């Protein structure tokens, strides 16, 4: 399936209000990284080919959401993504604003277009950056749809108030 990149990168994307950025900068980084890896393990882990898993092993990655003032550090331990403390220089840091991150996940924006418009940043190991980009590009459906399907599968196991499972 070909990605649906139906929007062009303008000079800027909508930014979060300043008070939300200030709030994000006040939050401790590690709990956010725990939430980030929970989402990655639910959505992305089942989609990763073995060669990508091997290439990610032990690598320190950071996702920075620029307008939210937050960054999430994590690595791959061979079986799952694990949260890391925000310390040291990561092997790869990917950054963008919330709107661009969502547009990328929905495949409404092309990562190369955002990169060359300086709205998506990648710092660190270039080969690792290309591996991450190509892996996400190769996915059949947008991450948002994969996430929705994963959440629906998870909900089937939750008990209902009347004693049955959610359907």
PDB file of C-alpha atoms in Angstrom:
ATOM      1  CA  UNK A   1       0.000   0.000   0.000  1.00  0.00           C
ATOM      2  CA  UNK A   2       1.391   3.411  -0.948  1.00  0.00           C
ATOM      3  CA  UNK A   3       1.389   6.047   1.807  1.00  0.00           C
ATOM      4  CA  UNK A   4      -1.186   8.811   1.398  1.00  0.00           C
ATOM      5  CA  UNK A   5       0.943  11.931   1.624  1.00  0.00           C
ATOM      6  CA  UNK A   6      -1.752  14.380   0.603  1.00  0.00           C
ATOM      7  CA  UNK A   7      -0.475  17.502   2.310  1.00  0.00           C
ATOM      8  CA  UNK A   8       2.525  19.635   1.487  1.00  0.00           C
ATOM      9  CA  UNK A   9       4.788  20.878   4.250  1.00  0.00           C
ATOM     10  CA  UNK A  10       4.186  24.565   4.809  1.00  0.00           C
ATOM     11  CA  UNK A  11       6.804  26.737   6.475  1.00  0.00           C
ATOM     12  CA  UNK A  12       5.315  26.066   9.898  1.00  0.00           C
ATOM     13  CA  UNK A  13       2.839  23.733  11.541  1.00  0.00           C
ATOM     14  CA  UNK A  14       0.319  24.707  14.199  1.00  0.00           C
ATOM     15  CA  UNK A  15       2.074  24.921  17.556  1.00  0.00           C
ATOM     16  CA  UNK A  16       0.748  24.135  21.009  1.00  0.00           C
ATOM     17  CA  UNK A  17      -0.125  27.119  23.182  1.00  0.00           C
ATOM     18  CA  UNK A  18       2.783  28.425  25.260  1.00  0.00           C
ATOM     19  CA  UNK A  19       1.202  27.382  28.560  1.00  0.00           C
ATOM     20  CA  UNK A  20       1.129  23.733  27.410  1.00  0.00           C
ATOM     21  CA  UNK A  21       4.795  23.929  26.426  1.00  0.00           C
ATOM     22  CA  UNK A  22       5.619  25.387  29.842  1.00  0.00           C
ATOM     23  CA  UNK A  23       3.639  22.584  31.492  1.00  0.00           C
ATOM     24  CA  UNK A  24       5.430  19.932  29.407  1.00  0.00           C
ATOM     25  CA  UNK A  25       8.806  21.322  30.408  1.00  0.00           C
ATOM     26  CA  UNK A  26       7.860  20.970  34.087  1.00  0.00           C
ATOM     27  CA  UNK A  27       6.973  17.278  33.825  1.00  0.00           C
ATOM     28  CA  UNK A  28       9.581  14.652  34.713  1.00  0.00           C
ATOM     29  CA  UNK A  29      10.890  12.840  31.619  1.00  0.00           C
ATOM     30  CA  UNK A  30      10.962   9.212  32.809  1.00  0.00           C
ATOM     31  CA  UNK A  31       7.199   8.671  33.400  1.00  0.00           C
ATOM     32  CA  UNK A  32       6.568  10.026  29.905  1.00  0.00           C
ATOM     33  CA  UNK A  33       9.094   7.567  28.501  1.00  0.00           C
ATOM     34  CA  UNK A  34       7.253   4.741  30.287  1.00  0.00           C
ATOM     35  CA  UNK A  35       4.004   5.774  28.577  1.00  0.00           C
ATOM     36  CA  UNK A  36       5.801   6.123  25.252  1.00  0.00           C
ATOM     37  CA  UNK A  37       7.237   2.582  25.394  1.00  0.00           C
ATOM     38  CA  UNK A  38       3.853   1.174  26.436  1.00  0.00           C
ATOM     39  CA  UNK A  39       2.408   2.650  23.237  1.00  0.00           C
ATOM     40  CA  UNK A  40       5.377   1.507  21.130  1.00  0.00           C
ATOM     41  CA  UNK A  41       5.109  -2.032  22.491  1.00  0.00           C
ATOM     42  CA  UNK A  42       1.377  -2.139  21.841  1.00  0.00           C
ATOM     43  CA  UNK A  43       1.481  -0.613  18.357  1.00  0.00           C
ATOM     44  CA  UNK A  44       4.938  -0.954  16.819  1.00  0.00           C
ATOM     45  CA  UNK A  45       6.588  -4.010  18.421  1.00  0.00           C
ATOM     46  CA  UNK A  46       4.358  -6.579  16.648  1.00  0.00           C
ATOM     47  CA  UNK A  47       5.121  -4.921  13.289  1.00  0.00           C
ATOM     48  CA  UNK A  48       8.922  -4.982  13.526  1.00  0.00           C
ATOM     49  CA  UNK A  49      10.774  -7.407  11.236  1.00  0.00           C
ATOM     50  CA  UNK A  50      13.577  -9.463  12.804  1.00  0.00           C
ATOM     51  CA  UNK A  51      16.356  -7.579  10.975  1.00  0.00           C
ATOM     52  CA  UNK A  52      15.060  -4.272  12.367  1.00  0.00           C
ATOM     53  CA  UNK A  53      14.819  -5.746  15.869  1.00  0.00           C
ATOM     54  CA  UNK A  54      18.463  -6.844  15.613  1.00  0.00           C
ATOM     55  CA  UNK A  55      19.581  -3.412  14.379  1.00  0.00           C
ATOM     56  CA  UNK A  56      17.756  -1.620  17.217  1.00  0.00           C
ATOM     57  CA  UNK A  57      19.181  -3.867  19.951  1.00  0.00           C
ATOM     58  CA  UNK A  58      20.612  -1.738  22.750  1.00  0.00           C
ATOM     59  CA  UNK A  59      20.384   1.517  20.772  1.00  0.00           C
ATOM     60  CA  UNK A  60      19.371   4.655  22.683  1.00  0.00           C
ATOM     61  CA  UNK A  61      16.585   6.526  20.883  1.00  0.00           C
ATOM     62  CA  UNK A  62      14.879   9.780  21.790  1.00  0.00           C
ATOM     63  CA  UNK A  63      11.676  11.269  20.422  1.00  0.00           C
ATOM     64  CA  UNK A  64      11.421  14.995  21.093  1.00  0.00           C
ATOM     65  CA  UNK A  65       8.072  16.763  20.762  1.00  0.00           C
ATOM     66  CA  UNK A  66       9.367  20.287  20.310  1.00  0.00           C
ATOM     67  CA  UNK A  67       6.284  22.377  20.987  1.00  0.00           C
ATOM     68  CA  UNK A  68       5.223  20.230  23.951  1.00  0.00           C
ATOM     69  CA  UNK A  69       8.603  20.608  25.635  1.00  0.00           C
ATOM     70  CA  UNK A  70       8.946  16.854  26.191  1.00  0.00           C
ATOM     71  CA  UNK A  71      11.306  14.109  25.081  1.00  0.00           C
ATOM     72  CA  UNK A  72      10.980  10.354  25.482  1.00  0.00           C
ATOM     73  CA  UNK A  73      14.046   8.121  25.758  1.00  0.00           C
ATOM     74  CA  UNK A  74      13.897   4.401  25.092  1.00  0.00           C
ATOM     75  CA  UNK A  75      15.762   1.431  23.669  1.00  0.00           C
ATOM     76  CA  UNK A  76      15.057  -2.041  22.316  1.00  0.00           C
ATOM     77  CA  UNK A  77      16.139  -4.920  24.568  1.00  0.00           C
ATOM     78  CA  UNK A  78      15.564  -7.729  22.083  1.00  0.00           C
ATOM     79  CA  UNK A  79      11.973  -8.426  23.095  1.00  0.00           C
ATOM     80  CA  UNK A  80      10.409  -5.026  23.740  1.00  0.00           C
ATOM     81  CA  UNK A  81      10.976  -1.308  23.985  1.00  0.00           C
ATOM     82  CA  UNK A  82      12.131  -0.168  27.420  1.00  0.00           C
ATOM     83  CA  UNK A  83      12.141   3.307  28.936  1.00  0.00           C
ATOM     84  CA  UNK A  84      15.443   5.009  29.634  1.00  0.00           C
ATOM     85  CA  UNK A  85      16.393   7.932  31.790  1.00  0.00           C
ATOM     86  CA  UNK A  86      16.960  11.168  29.914  1.00  0.00           C
ATOM     87  CA  UNK A  87      20.724  11.108  30.195  1.00  0.00           C
ATOM     88  CA  UNK A  88      23.574  11.164  27.771  1.00  0.00           C
ATOM     89  CA  UNK A  89      23.486  11.589  24.035  1.00  0.00           C
ATOM     90  CA  UNK A  90      21.126   9.173  22.246  1.00  0.00           C
ATOM     91  CA  UNK A  91      22.188   7.205  19.185  1.00  0.00           C
ATOM     92  CA  UNK A  92      19.273   8.851  17.359  1.00  0.00           C
ATOM     93  CA  UNK A  93      17.011  11.755  18.237  1.00  0.00           C
ATOM     94  CA  UNK A  94      13.926  12.462  16.157  1.00  0.00           C
ATOM     95  CA  UNK A  95      12.060  15.701  16.743  1.00  0.00           C
ATOM     96  CA  UNK A  96       8.996  17.533  15.464  1.00  0.00           C
ATOM     97  CA  UNK A  97       5.987  19.424  16.797  1.00  0.00           C
ATOM     98  CA  UNK A  98       2.817  17.604  17.875  1.00  0.00           C
ATOM     99  CA  UNK A  99       0.942  18.435  14.660  1.00  0.00           C
ATOM    100  CA  UNK A 100       3.742  17.071  12.478  1.00  0.00           C
ATOM    101  CA  UNK A 101       4.135  13.926  14.604  1.00  0.00           C
ATOM    102  CA  UNK A 102       0.411  13.223  14.235  1.00  0.00           C
ATOM    103  CA  UNK A 103       0.532  13.956  10.489  1.00  0.00           C
ATOM    104  CA  UNK A 104       3.436  11.510  10.134  1.00  0.00           C
ATOM    105  CA  UNK A 105       1.602   8.812  12.103  1.00  0.00           C
ATOM    106  CA  UNK A 106      -1.491   9.295   9.919  1.00  0.00           C
ATOM    107  CA  UNK A 107       0.641   9.351   6.762  1.00  0.00           C
ATOM    108  CA  UNK A 108      -0.643  12.775   5.879  1.00  0.00           C
ATOM    109  CA  UNK A 109       2.894  14.129   5.600  1.00  0.00           C
ATOM    110  CA  UNK A 110       5.979  12.736   3.939  1.00  0.00           C
ATOM    111  CA  UNK A 111       8.935  12.559   6.351  1.00  0.00           C
ATOM    112  CA  UNK A 112      11.396  13.637   3.657  1.00  0.00           C
ATOM    113  CA  UNK A 113       9.335  16.749   2.871  1.00  0.00           C
ATOM    114  CA  UNK A 114       9.156  17.666   6.563  1.00  0.00           C
ATOM    115  CA  UNK A 115      12.869  17.007   6.965  1.00  0.00           C
ATOM    116  CA  UNK A 116      13.851  19.259   4.077  1.00  0.00           C
ATOM    117  CA  UNK A 117      11.410  21.919   5.311  1.00  0.00           C
ATOM    118  CA  UNK A 118      13.301  21.720   8.656  1.00  0.00           C
ATOM    119  CA  UNK A 119      10.158  20.679  10.496  1.00  0.00           C
ATOM    120  CA  UNK A 120      11.411  17.164  11.256  1.00  0.00           C
ATOM    121  CA  UNK A 121      14.853  16.748  12.766  1.00  0.00           C
ATOM    122  CA  UNK A 122      17.044  13.670  12.993  1.00  0.00           C
ATOM    123  CA  UNK A 123      20.315  13.878  14.865  1.00  0.00           C
ATOM    124  CA  UNK A 124      22.814  11.146  15.464  1.00  0.00           C
ATOM    125  CA  UNK A 125      23.408   7.909  13.596  1.00  0.00           C
ATOM    126  CA  UNK A 126      22.278   8.514   9.990  1.00  0.00           C
ATOM    127  CA  UNK A 127      22.061   4.805   9.186  1.00  0.00           C
ATOM    128  CA  UNK A 128      19.844   4.213  12.216  1.00  0.00           C
ATOM    129  CA  UNK A 129      17.672   7.183  11.209  1.00  0.00           C
ATOM    130  CA  UNK A 130      17.185   5.733   7.725  1.00  0.00           C
ATOM    131  CA  UNK A 131      16.362   2.332   9.218  1.00  0.00           C
ATOM    132  CA  UNK A 132      13.639   3.867  11.430  1.00  0.00           C
ATOM    133  CA  UNK A 133      12.234   5.972   8.569  1.00  0.00           C
ATOM    134  CA  UNK A 134      12.212   3.086   6.076  1.00  0.00           C
ATOM    135  CA  UNK A 135      10.651   0.728   8.629  1.00  0.00           C
ATOM    136  CA  UNK A 136       7.805   3.140   9.298  1.00  0.00           C
ATOM    137  CA  UNK A 137       7.365   3.831   5.568  1.00  0.00           C
ATOM    138  CA  UNK A 138       7.128   0.086   4.855  1.00  0.00           C
ATOM    139  CA  UNK A 139       4.175  -0.416   7.187  1.00  0.00           C
ATOM    140  CA  UNK A 140       0.985  -1.272   5.305  1.00  0.00           C
ATOM    141  CA  UNK A 141      -1.327   0.987   7.307  1.00  0.00           C
ATOM    142  CA  UNK A 142      -0.816   4.260   9.197  1.00  0.00           C
ATOM    143  CA  UNK A 143       0.391   3.952  12.795  1.00  0.00           C
ATOM    144  CA  UNK A 144      -2.825   5.562  13.991  1.00  0.00           C
ATOM    145  CA  UNK A 145      -4.850   2.734  12.449  1.00  0.00           C
ATOM    146  CA  UNK A 146      -2.464   0.076  13.804  1.00  0.00           C
ATOM    147  CA  UNK A 147      -2.814   1.713  17.231  1.00  0.00           C
ATOM    148  CA  UNK A 148      -6.600   1.727  17.000  1.00  0.00           C
ATOM    149  CA  UNK A 149      -6.620  -1.987  16.107  1.00  0.00           C
ATOM    150  CA  UNK A 150      -4.245  -2.782  18.987  1.00  0.00           C
ATOM    151  CA  UNK A 151      -6.394  -0.904  21.500  1.00  0.00           C
ATOM    152  CA  UNK A 152      -9.535  -2.692  20.282  1.00  0.00           C
ATOM    153  CA  UNK A 153      -7.761  -6.066  20.702  1.00  0.00           C
ATOM    154  CA  UNK A 154      -6.712  -5.055  24.204  1.00  0.00           C
ATOM    155  CA  UNK A 155     -10.229  -3.954  25.131  1.00  0.00           C
ATOM    156  CA  UNK A 156     -11.570  -7.435  24.335  1.00  0.00           C
ATOM    157  CA  UNK A 157      -9.762  -8.736  27.412  1.00  0.00           C
ATOM    158  CA  UNK A 158     -11.155  -6.175  29.847  1.00  0.00           C
ATOM    159  CA  UNK A 159     -14.062  -7.320  32.009  1.00  0.00           C
ATOM    160  CA  UNK A 160     -17.444  -5.682  31.447  1.00  0.00           C
ATOM    161  CA  UNK A 161     -19.531  -4.488  34.380  1.00  0.00           C
ATOM    162  CA  UNK A 162     -22.011  -7.324  33.788  1.00  0.00           C
ATOM    163  CA  UNK A 163     -19.236  -9.917  33.964  1.00  0.00           C
ATOM    164  CA  UNK A 164     -18.547 -10.462  30.250  1.00  0.00           C
ATOM    165  CA  UNK A 165     -15.690  -9.235  28.096  1.00  0.00           C
ATOM    166  CA  UNK A 166     -15.872  -6.117  25.970  1.00  0.00           C
ATOM    167  CA  UNK A 167     -16.907  -6.934  22.395  1.00  0.00           C
TER     168      UNK A 167
END
